[in-house]
CSV table of C-alpha atoms in Angstrom, one decimal:
chain,number,residue,atom,x,y,z
A,1,MET,CA,-29.8,190.5,83.9
A,2,GLY,CA,-30.6,194.2,83.8
A,3,PRO,CA,-28.1,197.1,83.6
A,4,SER,CA,-28.8,198.1,87.2
A,5,GLN,CA,-28.0,194.6,88.5
A,6,GLN,CA,-24.7,194.5,86.5
A,7,ASN,CA,-23.6,197.8,87.9
A,8,LEU,CA,-24.3,196.6,91.4
A,9,ASN,CA,-22.2,193.4,90.9
A,10,SER,CA,-19.3,195.4,89.4
A,11,SER,CA,-19.4,198.2,91.9
A,12,PRO,CA,-16.2,199.1,93.7
A,13,VAL,CA,-18.0,198.7,97.0
A,14,LYS,CA,-18.7,195.0,96.4
A,15,ARG,CA,-15.3,194.3,95.1
A,16,GLU,CA,-13.7,195.8,98.2
A,17,PHE,CA,-16.1,193.7,100.4
A,18,MET,CA,-15.1,190.5,98.6
A,19,ASN,CA,-11.4,191.3,98.9
A,20,ASN,CA,-11.7,191.9,102.6
A,21,LEU,CA,-13.7,188.7,103.1
A,22,TYR,CA,-11.0,186.8,101.2
A,23,TYR,CA,-8.2,188.1,103.4
A,24,LEU,CA,-10.3,187.7,106.5
A,25,ILE,CA,-10.5,183.9,105.8
A,26,THR,CA,-7.2,183.1,104.2
A,27,ILE,CA,-4.8,185.0,106.5
A,28,PRO,CA,-5.9,183.3,109.8
A,29,PHE,CA,-6.0,179.9,108.0
A,30,LEU,CA,-2.4,180.3,106.7
A,31,ALA,CA,-1.2,181.6,110.1
A,32,ALA,CA,-2.7,178.5,111.8
A,33,ILE,CA,-0.9,176.2,109.3
A,34,ILE,CA,2.4,178.0,109.9
A,35,ILE,CA,2.1,177.9,113.7
A,36,PHE,CA,0.7,174.4,114.2
A,37,PHE,CA,2.2,172.4,111.4
A,38,PRO,CA,5.7,172.1,112.9
A,39,VAL,CA,4.2,171.1,116.3
A,40,LYS,CA,2.1,168.4,114.7
A,41,LEU,CA,5.1,167.2,112.7
A,42,THR,CA,7.3,167.0,115.8
A,43,ALA,CA,4.5,165.3,117.7
A,44,GLN,CA,4.2,162.5,115.0
A,45,THR,CA,7.8,161.6,115.2
A,46,LEU,CA,10.6,161.8,117.8
A,47,ASP,CA,13.9,163.4,116.7
A,48,SER,CA,17.1,161.7,117.7
A,49,PRO,CA,18.9,163.7,120.5
A,50,LEU,CA,22.1,163.2,118.6
A,51,SER,CA,20.9,165.3,115.7
A,52,PHE,CA,21.4,168.5,117.8
A,53,GLU,CA,24.5,170.1,119.2
A,54,GLY,CA,24.3,169.5,122.9
A,55,GLY,CA,22.1,166.5,122.4
A,56,ALA,CA,24.8,163.8,123.1
A,57,ASP,CA,25.5,164.9,126.6
A,58,ALA,CA,21.7,165.5,127.3
A,59,HIS,CA,21.2,161.9,126.1
A,60,LEU,CA,24.1,160.5,128.2
A,61,TYR,CA,23.2,162.1,131.5
A,62,LYS,CA,19.4,162.2,131.0
A,63,SER,CA,17.6,164.3,133.6
A,64,ASP,CA,19.0,162.8,136.8
A,65,THR,CA,22.3,162.4,138.6
A,66,VAL,CA,22.9,158.7,138.1
A,67,MET,CA,25.3,158.8,135.1
A,68,ILE,CA,27.0,161.8,136.5
A,69,GLU,CA,27.8,159.9,139.7
A,70,ASN,CA,28.7,156.7,137.8
A,71,THR,CA,31.0,158.2,135.2
A,72,ILE,CA,32.4,161.3,136.9
A,73,LEU,CA,32.0,161.5,140.7
A,74,ASP,CA,32.6,157.9,142.0
A,75,THR,CA,35.8,157.3,143.9
A,76,GLY,CA,35.1,153.9,145.4
A,77,TRP,CA,35.6,155.1,148.9
A,78,LYS,CA,33.7,153.7,151.9
A,79,THR,CA,30.5,155.0,153.4
A,80,ARG,CA,30.5,157.8,156.0
A,81,ASP,CA,30.9,157.4,159.7
A,82,ALA,CA,27.9,156.2,161.7
A,83,ASP,CA,25.4,158.7,162.9
A,84,THR,CA,26.3,161.4,160.4
A,85,VAL,CA,24.5,163.4,157.8
A,86,ALA,CA,26.1,165.4,155.0
A,87,THR,CA,25.0,167.9,152.4
A,88,GLY,CA,26.7,170.3,150.0
A,89,PHE,CA,26.6,172.0,146.6
A,90,TYR,CA,27.3,170.2,143.4
A,91,MET,CA,27.4,171.8,139.9
A,92,MET,CA,28.4,170.6,136.5
A,93,TYR,CA,28.8,173.2,133.7
A,94,SER,CA,29.2,172.8,129.9
A,95,PRO,CA,28.3,175.0,127.0
A,96,TYR,CA,25.1,172.9,126.3
A,97,LEU,CA,24.3,171.3,129.6
A,98,SER,CA,24.4,172.6,133.2
A,99,VAL,CA,23.3,170.7,136.3
A,100,LEU,CA,23.0,172.0,139.9
A,101,TYR,CA,21.9,170.0,142.9
A,102,LEU,CA,22.1,169.9,146.7
A,103,PRO,CA,22.7,166.3,147.8
A,104,PHE,CA,21.6,164.9,151.2
A,105,PHE,CA,23.4,161.9,152.8
A,106,TYR,CA,22.5,160.0,155.9
A,107,ALA,CA,24.6,157.2,157.5
A,108,PRO,CA,22.9,155.5,160.4
A,109,VAL,CA,25.7,152.9,160.6
A,110,SER,CA,29.3,152.8,159.3
A,111,TRP,CA,28.5,150.3,156.5
A,112,PHE,CA,25.3,151.8,155.1
A,113,GLU,CA,24.2,155.2,153.9
A,114,ALA,CA,21.2,156.7,151.9
A,115,ASP,CA,21.2,159.7,149.7
A,116,VAL,CA,18.7,161.9,147.8
A,117,THR,CA,19.3,164.3,144.9
A,118,LEU,CA,17.0,166.6,142.9
A,119,PRO,CA,18.8,168.3,140.0
A,120,PHE,CA,18.0,171.7,138.5
A,121,MET,CA,19.0,171.6,134.8
A,122,TYR,CA,19.7,173.9,131.9
A,123,LYS,CA,19.7,172.3,128.4
A,124,LEU,CA,20.6,174.0,125.1
A,125,GLN,CA,20.2,172.3,121.8
A,126,ILE,CA,21.2,173.8,118.4
A,127,ASN,CA,20.5,172.6,114.9
A,128,SER,CA,21.4,174.3,111.6
A,129,SER,CA,18.7,176.9,111.7
A,130,SER,CA,17.7,177.6,115.3
A,131,GLU,CA,18.4,177.3,119.1
A,132,ARG,CA,16.2,175.8,121.7
A,133,GLU,CA,16.7,175.9,125.4
A,134,LYS,CA,14.9,174.8,128.6
A,135,THR,CA,15.4,175.0,132.3
A,136,GLY,CA,13.6,173.0,135.1
A,137,PHE,CA,13.9,170.4,137.8
A,138,GLY,CA,14.7,166.8,136.8
A,139,ASP,CA,14.0,163.4,138.3
A,140,ILE,CA,14.5,162.7,142.0
A,141,LYS,CA,17.1,160.0,142.8
A,142,LEU,CA,17.1,157.8,145.9
A,143,GLY,CA,20.4,155.9,146.5
A,144,LEU,CA,21.3,153.1,148.9
A,145,ASN,CA,25.0,152.3,149.5
A,146,PHE,CA,26.3,149.2,151.1
A,147,CYS,CA,30.0,148.9,152.1
A,148,LEU,CA,32.1,145.9,152.9
A,149,VAL,CA,35.8,145.9,154.0
A,150,PRO,CA,36.9,142.2,153.8
A,151,LEU,CA,40.0,141.5,156.0
A,152,ASP,CA,40.9,145.2,155.9
A,153,LYS,CA,42.5,144.6,152.5
A,154,ALA,CA,40.0,146.5,150.2
A,155,ILE,CA,36.8,148.4,150.1
A,156,ILE,CA,33.8,147.0,148.2
A,157,ASN,CA,30.7,149.1,147.6
A,158,PHE,CA,27.4,148.2,146.1
A,159,ARG,CA,25.0,151.0,145.3
A,160,VAL,CA,21.3,150.7,144.3
A,161,LYS,CA,19.7,153.8,142.7
A,162,LEU,CA,16.1,154.5,141.9
A,163,THR,CA,14.8,157.6,140.1
A,164,PHE,CA,11.3,158.9,140.2
A,165,PRO,CA,9.6,160.6,137.2
A,166,THR,CA,9.3,164.1,138.7
A,167,GLY,CA,10.7,166.0,135.7
A,168,ASP,CA,8.6,167.0,132.7
A,169,ALA,CA,9.4,164.4,130.0
A,170,CYS,CA,7.5,166.5,127.4
A,171,ALA,CA,8.9,169.9,128.2
A,172,ARG,CA,9.4,171.9,125.0
A,173,ASP,CA,10.7,175.1,123.6
A,174,ARG,CA,8.4,176.0,120.7
A,175,ASP,CA,8.4,173.1,118.3
A,176,LEU,CA,11.2,170.9,119.9
A,177,ILE,CA,10.8,168.6,122.9
A,178,ILE,CA,13.6,169.1,125.4
A,179,PRO,CA,12.9,166.6,128.2
A,180,MET,CA,13.5,167.6,131.8
A,181,GLY,CA,12.7,164.0,132.9
A,182,TYR,CA,12.7,160.5,131.5
A,183,GLY,CA,9.0,159.8,131.9
A,184,THR,CA,9.3,156.7,133.9
A,185,PHE,CA,11.2,155.0,136.8
A,186,THR,CA,14.8,153.9,136.3
A,187,LEU,CA,16.7,151.3,138.4
A,188,SER,CA,20.5,151.0,138.5
A,189,GLY,CA,23.3,149.2,140.3
A,190,LEU,CA,26.9,150.2,140.7
A,191,TRP,CA,29.7,148.0,142.0
A,192,SER,CA,33.0,149.6,143.0
A,193,LEU,CA,36.3,148.3,144.4
A,194,SER,CA,39.0,150.4,146.0
A,195,SER,CA,42.4,149.7,147.6
A,196,PHE,CA,43.5,151.4,150.8
A,197,HIS,CA,46.1,154.1,150.6
A,198,PHE,CA,49.8,153.3,150.1
A,199,GLY,CA,52.4,155.7,151.3
A,200,ASN,CA,53.3,157.9,154.2
A,201,LYS,CA,52.8,161.5,155.4
A,202,LYS,CA,54.4,163.0,152.3
A,203,PHE,CA,53.0,160.9,149.6
A,204,GLY,CA,50.0,158.5,149.3
A,205,ILE,CA,48.2,156.8,146.4
A,206,ARG,CA,44.9,154.8,146.1
A,207,PHE,CA,43.4,152.9,143.1
A,208,TYR,CA,39.7,152.2,142.4
A,209,GLY,CA,37.3,151.2,139.7
A,210,ASN,CA,33.6,150.6,139.1
A,211,PHE,CA,31.0,149.0,136.8
A,212,GLY,CA,27.4,150.2,136.5
A,213,VAL,CA,24.2,149.2,134.8
A,214,VAL,CA,21.1,151.5,134.4
A,215,GLY,CA,17.8,150.1,133.4
A,216,TYR,CA,15.2,152.4,131.8
A,217,PHE,CA,11.7,151.1,132.0
A,218,ASP,CA,9.1,151.6,129.3
A,219,ALA,CA,8.2,155.3,129.0
A,220,ARG,CA,5.2,157.0,127.6
A,221,LEU,CA,5.3,160.5,126.2
A,222,ASP,CA,2.2,162.4,125.4
A,223,PRO,CA,3.3,165.8,124.1
A,224,ASP,CA,0.1,167.2,122.6
A,225,GLY,CA,-2.7,164.8,123.4
A,226,THR,CA,-3.0,163.6,119.8
A,227,TYR,CA,0.1,161.4,119.3
A,228,ARG,CA,1.5,159.2,122.1
A,229,HIS,CA,5.0,157.8,121.9
A,230,ASN,CA,5.8,154.5,123.7
A,231,ILE,CA,9.5,154.1,124.2
A,232,ASP,CA,10.7,150.6,124.7
A,233,TYR,CA,12.8,149.3,127.7
A,234,SER,CA,16.5,150.3,127.4
A,235,TYR,CA,19.7,150.2,129.4
A,236,ALA,CA,23.1,151.8,129.7
A,237,ILE,CA,26.4,150.4,131.0
A,238,SER,CA,29.5,152.3,132.3
A,239,THR,CA,32.8,151.6,133.8
A,240,LEU,CA,35.4,153.8,135.5
A,241,GLY,CA,39.0,153.5,136.7
A,242,GLY,CA,41.0,156.0,138.6
A,243,LEU,CA,43.6,156.9,141.2
A,244,GLU,CA,43.8,159.4,144.1
A,245,MET,CA,47.3,160.7,144.9
A,246,LYS,CA,48.3,163.0,147.8
A,247,ILE,CA,50.8,165.7,146.8
A,248,ILE,CA,50.6,168.2,149.7
A,249,ASN,CA,49.0,167.8,153.1
A,250,ARG,CA,45.2,167.7,152.6
A,251,ILE,CA,45.4,168.1,148.8
A,252,TYR,CA,45.0,165.2,146.4
A,253,ILE,CA,45.2,164.8,142.7
A,254,LEU,CA,42.4,162.9,141.0
A,255,GLY,CA,42.8,161.1,137.7
A,256,LYS,CA,40.0,159.0,136.0
A,257,VAL,CA,39.0,157.4,132.8
A,258,SER,CA,35.4,156.5,132.1
A,259,TYR,CA,33.5,154.7,129.4
A,260,ALA,CA,29.8,154.5,128.7
A,261,TYR,CA,27.6,152.7,126.2
A,262,LEU,CA,23.9,153.4,125.4
A,263,PRO,CA,22.3,151.1,122.8
A,264,GLU,CA,19.8,152.4,120.2
A,265,ARG,CA,16.3,152.8,121.6
A,266,ARG,CA,13.1,152.3,119.6
A,267,TYR,CA,9.5,153.5,120.0
A,268,LYS,CA,5.9,153.2,118.7
A,269,THR,CA,3.6,156.1,118.0
A,270,GLU,CA,-0.1,155.9,118.8
A,271,ASP,CA,-2.7,158.1,117.2
A,272,THR,CA,-5.2,158.7,120.1
A,273,THR,CA,-7.8,159.9,117.7
A,274,THR,CA,-8.0,156.9,115.4
A,275,GLY,CA,-6.5,154.4,117.9
A,276,THR,CA,-3.9,153.2,115.3
A,277,THR,CA,-0.3,152.4,116.3
A,278,THR,CA,2.8,152.4,114.1
A,279,GLY,CA,5.4,149.6,114.1
A,280,TRP,CA,8.7,149.9,116.0
A,281,THR,CA,10.8,152.9,114.8
A,282,ASP,CA,14.5,153.3,115.6
A,283,LEU,CA,15.4,156.4,117.5
A,284,ASN,CA,18.9,156.5,116.1
A,285,ASP,CA,20.6,157.3,119.4
A,286,SER,CA,23.2,154.6,120.1
A,287,LEU,CA,26.3,156.2,121.7
A,288,HIS,CA,29.8,155.2,122.9
A,289,THR,CA,31.8,157.7,125.0
A,290,LEU,CA,35.3,157.7,126.5
A,291,ASP,CA,36.3,160.6,128.8
A,292,ILE,CA,39.4,161.6,130.8
A,293,ILE,CA,38.7,163.3,134.1
A,294,ALA,CA,41.3,165.3,136.0
A,295,GLY,CA,40.8,167.2,139.3
A,296,LEU,CA,41.8,168.2,142.8
A,297,LYS,CA,40.3,167.4,146.2
A,298,PHE,CA,40.9,169.1,149.5
A,299,ASP,CA,39.8,168.8,153.1
A,300,PHE,CA,41.6,171.6,155.0
A,301,ILE,CA,38.8,171.9,157.6
A,302,PRO,CA,37.5,168.9,159.6
A,303,ASP,CA,34.4,167.4,158.1
A,304,PHE,CA,34.5,169.8,155.1
A,305,SER,CA,35.7,168.8,151.7
A,306,GLY,CA,35.8,170.2,148.1
A,307,THR,CA,36.4,168.9,144.6
A,308,VAL,CA,37.1,170.5,141.3
A,309,MET,CA,37.3,168.4,138.1
A,310,THR,CA,37.3,168.9,134.4
A,311,VAL,CA,35.9,166.3,132.0
A,312,ILE,CA,37.5,166.0,128.6
A,313,PRO,CA,35.9,163.8,125.9
A,314,ILE,CA,38.6,161.9,124.0
A,315,TYR,CA,36.5,159.5,121.9
A,316,GLU,CA,32.9,159.0,120.9
A,317,GLU,CA,31.0,156.9,118.4
A,318,GLN,CA,27.4,158.0,117.6
A,319,ASP,CA,24.7,156.2,115.8
A,320,SER,CA,25.6,155.4,112.1
A,321,ASP,CA,22.3,156.9,110.9
A,322,ILE,CA,23.4,160.4,112.1
A,323,ALA,CA,24.8,162.0,109.0
A,324,LYS,CA,26.7,164.8,110.8
A,325,PRO,CA,27.5,163.8,114.4
A,326,LYS,CA,27.8,166.7,116.8
A,327,GLU,CA,30.8,166.4,119.1
A,328,ARG,CA,30.5,166.5,122.9
A,329,ARG,CA,32.1,169.4,124.7
A,330,TRP,CA,34.3,169.8,127.8
A,331,LYS,CA,32.6,170.0,131.3
A,332,ILE,CA,33.7,171.4,134.6
A,333,PHE,CA,32.5,170.0,137.9
A,334,LEU,CA,32.5,171.7,141.3
A,335,GLY,CA,31.5,170.0,144.6
A,336,ILE,CA,31.5,171.3,148.2
A,337,GLU,CA,30.4,169.0,151.1
A,338,LYS,CA,30.0,169.4,154.9
A,339,THR,CA,29.4,166.5,157.3
A,340,PHE,CA,27.6,166.8,160.6
A,341,GLY,CA,27.5,164.5,163.5
A,342,LEU,CA,24.2,163.6,165.1
A,343,ALA,CA,23.8,164.3,168.9
A,344,GLY,CA,27.6,164.5,169.2
A,345,LYS,CA,28.0,160.7,168.7
A,346,ALA,CA,30.0,160.8,165.5
A,347,LYS,CA,33.8,160.8,165.7
A,348,ARG,CA,36.1,162.0,163.0
A,349,GLU,CA,37.6,159.0,161.3
A,350,GLU,CA,41.4,158.7,161.3
A,351,SER,CA,42.8,160.3,158.1
A,352,ALA,CA,43.9,157.9,155.4
A,353,TYR,CA,47.2,159.8,155.3
A,354,LYS,CA,47.8,160.2,159.0
A,355,GLU,CA,51.5,160.6,159.8
A,356,ASP,CA,53.4,157.5,160.5
A,357,SER,CA,54.9,158.9,163.7
A,358,VAL,CA,51.4,159.8,165.0
A,359,ARG,CA,50.0,156.4,164.1
A,360,GLU,CA,52.9,154.7,165.8
A,361,LYS,CA,52.5,156.8,168.8
A,362,ASP,CA,48.8,155.9,169.0
A,363,GLU,CA,49.6,152.2,168.8
A,364,GLU,CA,52.4,152.2,171.4
A,365,PRO,CA,51.4,150.6,174.7
A,366,VAL,CA,51.3,152.8,177.7
A,367,LYS,CA,54.5,152.6,179.6
A,368,LYS,CA,54.4,152.5,183.4
A,369,THR,CA,56.2,155.3,185.0
A,370,LYS,CA,58.4,154.6,188.0
A,371,THR,CA,57.4,156.5,191.1
A,372,THR,CA,59.6,157.1,194.1
A,373,LYS,CA,58.3,157.0,197.6
A,374,LYS,CA,59.4,159.6,200.0
A,375,LYS,CA,60.6,158.2,203.3
A,376,LYS,CA,58.9,159.5,206.3
A,377,LYS,CA,61.0,161.0,208.9
A,378,LYS,CA,60.4,159.9,212.4
A,379,GLY,CA,58.8,162.4,214.6
A,380,LEU,CA,57.1,164.2,211.8
A,381,LEU,CA,53.5,164.0,210.9
A,382,TYR,CA,52.2,164.5,207.4
C-alpha cells in the first residue's frame, strides 16, 4: 500500500465519517431496544394484578358494576312499582379506583324489573418504581330482577346479570396493561332474602342477606398482535348480610358485612408468529376479602332517594405467591335516584314506616253517619 493511500485511510475526515456512521447505526438501535423491550416482555407474560398497589380492588370489581352491586349496594328490597322507570347518579371513589355510572331501571310489573349500567372508570396502579393510570368506559351490564313475596312474610329476589365486552381489555399505560374490560361475556346470579320492617313510626328495623355467583367465560387478550393470552374460565362468589334501621323520619342507618372469594386464574400464551402455545401458567391472583359497610339512606322527597356509604376493608388474604401483598383501601359510595311514573299510572307505594295511626285509620271501615230528616210543615212548599 502506497504512502498516499495510508494517508487517506488515516485522515481525520475519514475517521470522523466512520464515527458518525457508528453513532447513526447504534443510537437508533439502542433506542429501539429501550423502548420496545419492556413492551415485548409485558406481552409475553401477564402480571398478577395483586402485585400492584390498587390492583386488588381492580381485580375484585373488574370493569363492570356486578360485584359493586353484590358486595356493596344490595339491600334485598323488592322491585319497584309497576309502570315506573328510574335513573340516577352513582359514584364509588377510592385512592386507586373510581367508578361513575348512570343506571337505568324499568319495571313493567310489580314483580319484575330490568336495568342497564355502563360505568366510566379510573384506575391507578403503583409498583415500586412507577405509576400507571387509565380512564375509560367499562363493560355494559344488563340485569333482570324477579321478586317473590310469599305469604307476605318475606321478600325473595333473584337477579340475573349479563355483561358485554364493551370495554378495552388490553388498554395500557406505556408498558403495563390496565384493563377497562374483561374481554368476554360474564353471567351471574344473585339470590337475596329480606324481612319486612319491624317497628312503628319512631323506630323500625329490617334484616336482609344475599349470595351471589359470577361466571367469567374464557377470555382472549391480544395486546400487541404477536402474543395472545387465553385466560381460562373462572368464577367469583360473594355473600352479604345487613340491616336497615330507621332513626329519624325518612332517615335510615345502613350496616352491612360482605365477603368475596376469587380463586386463582390461569392462562396460556400463544405466539402468533410461530404458532406455538405455552402450558397453563398461574396468574397468582386468588383473593379473599371481608368488608364492613356503614351508611345513611334518605327519601325526604316523594320518589327521590339518596345513599351515602363508606366501605372499610377489615380482612383480606391474597395469593401466597405474592411476596409483598398490597392492602386494599377505604372507599366512599354516593348514590342519588329518581323514580318516574309512566302515563300517570304509577302510584307511590305505602311507606314501610307509615305511622300506625295513619295505617289504622286507612284500615277502619267507613262508618255510616246518622242523618236527620226535616219535617215538612203543612201549608209550606219546598
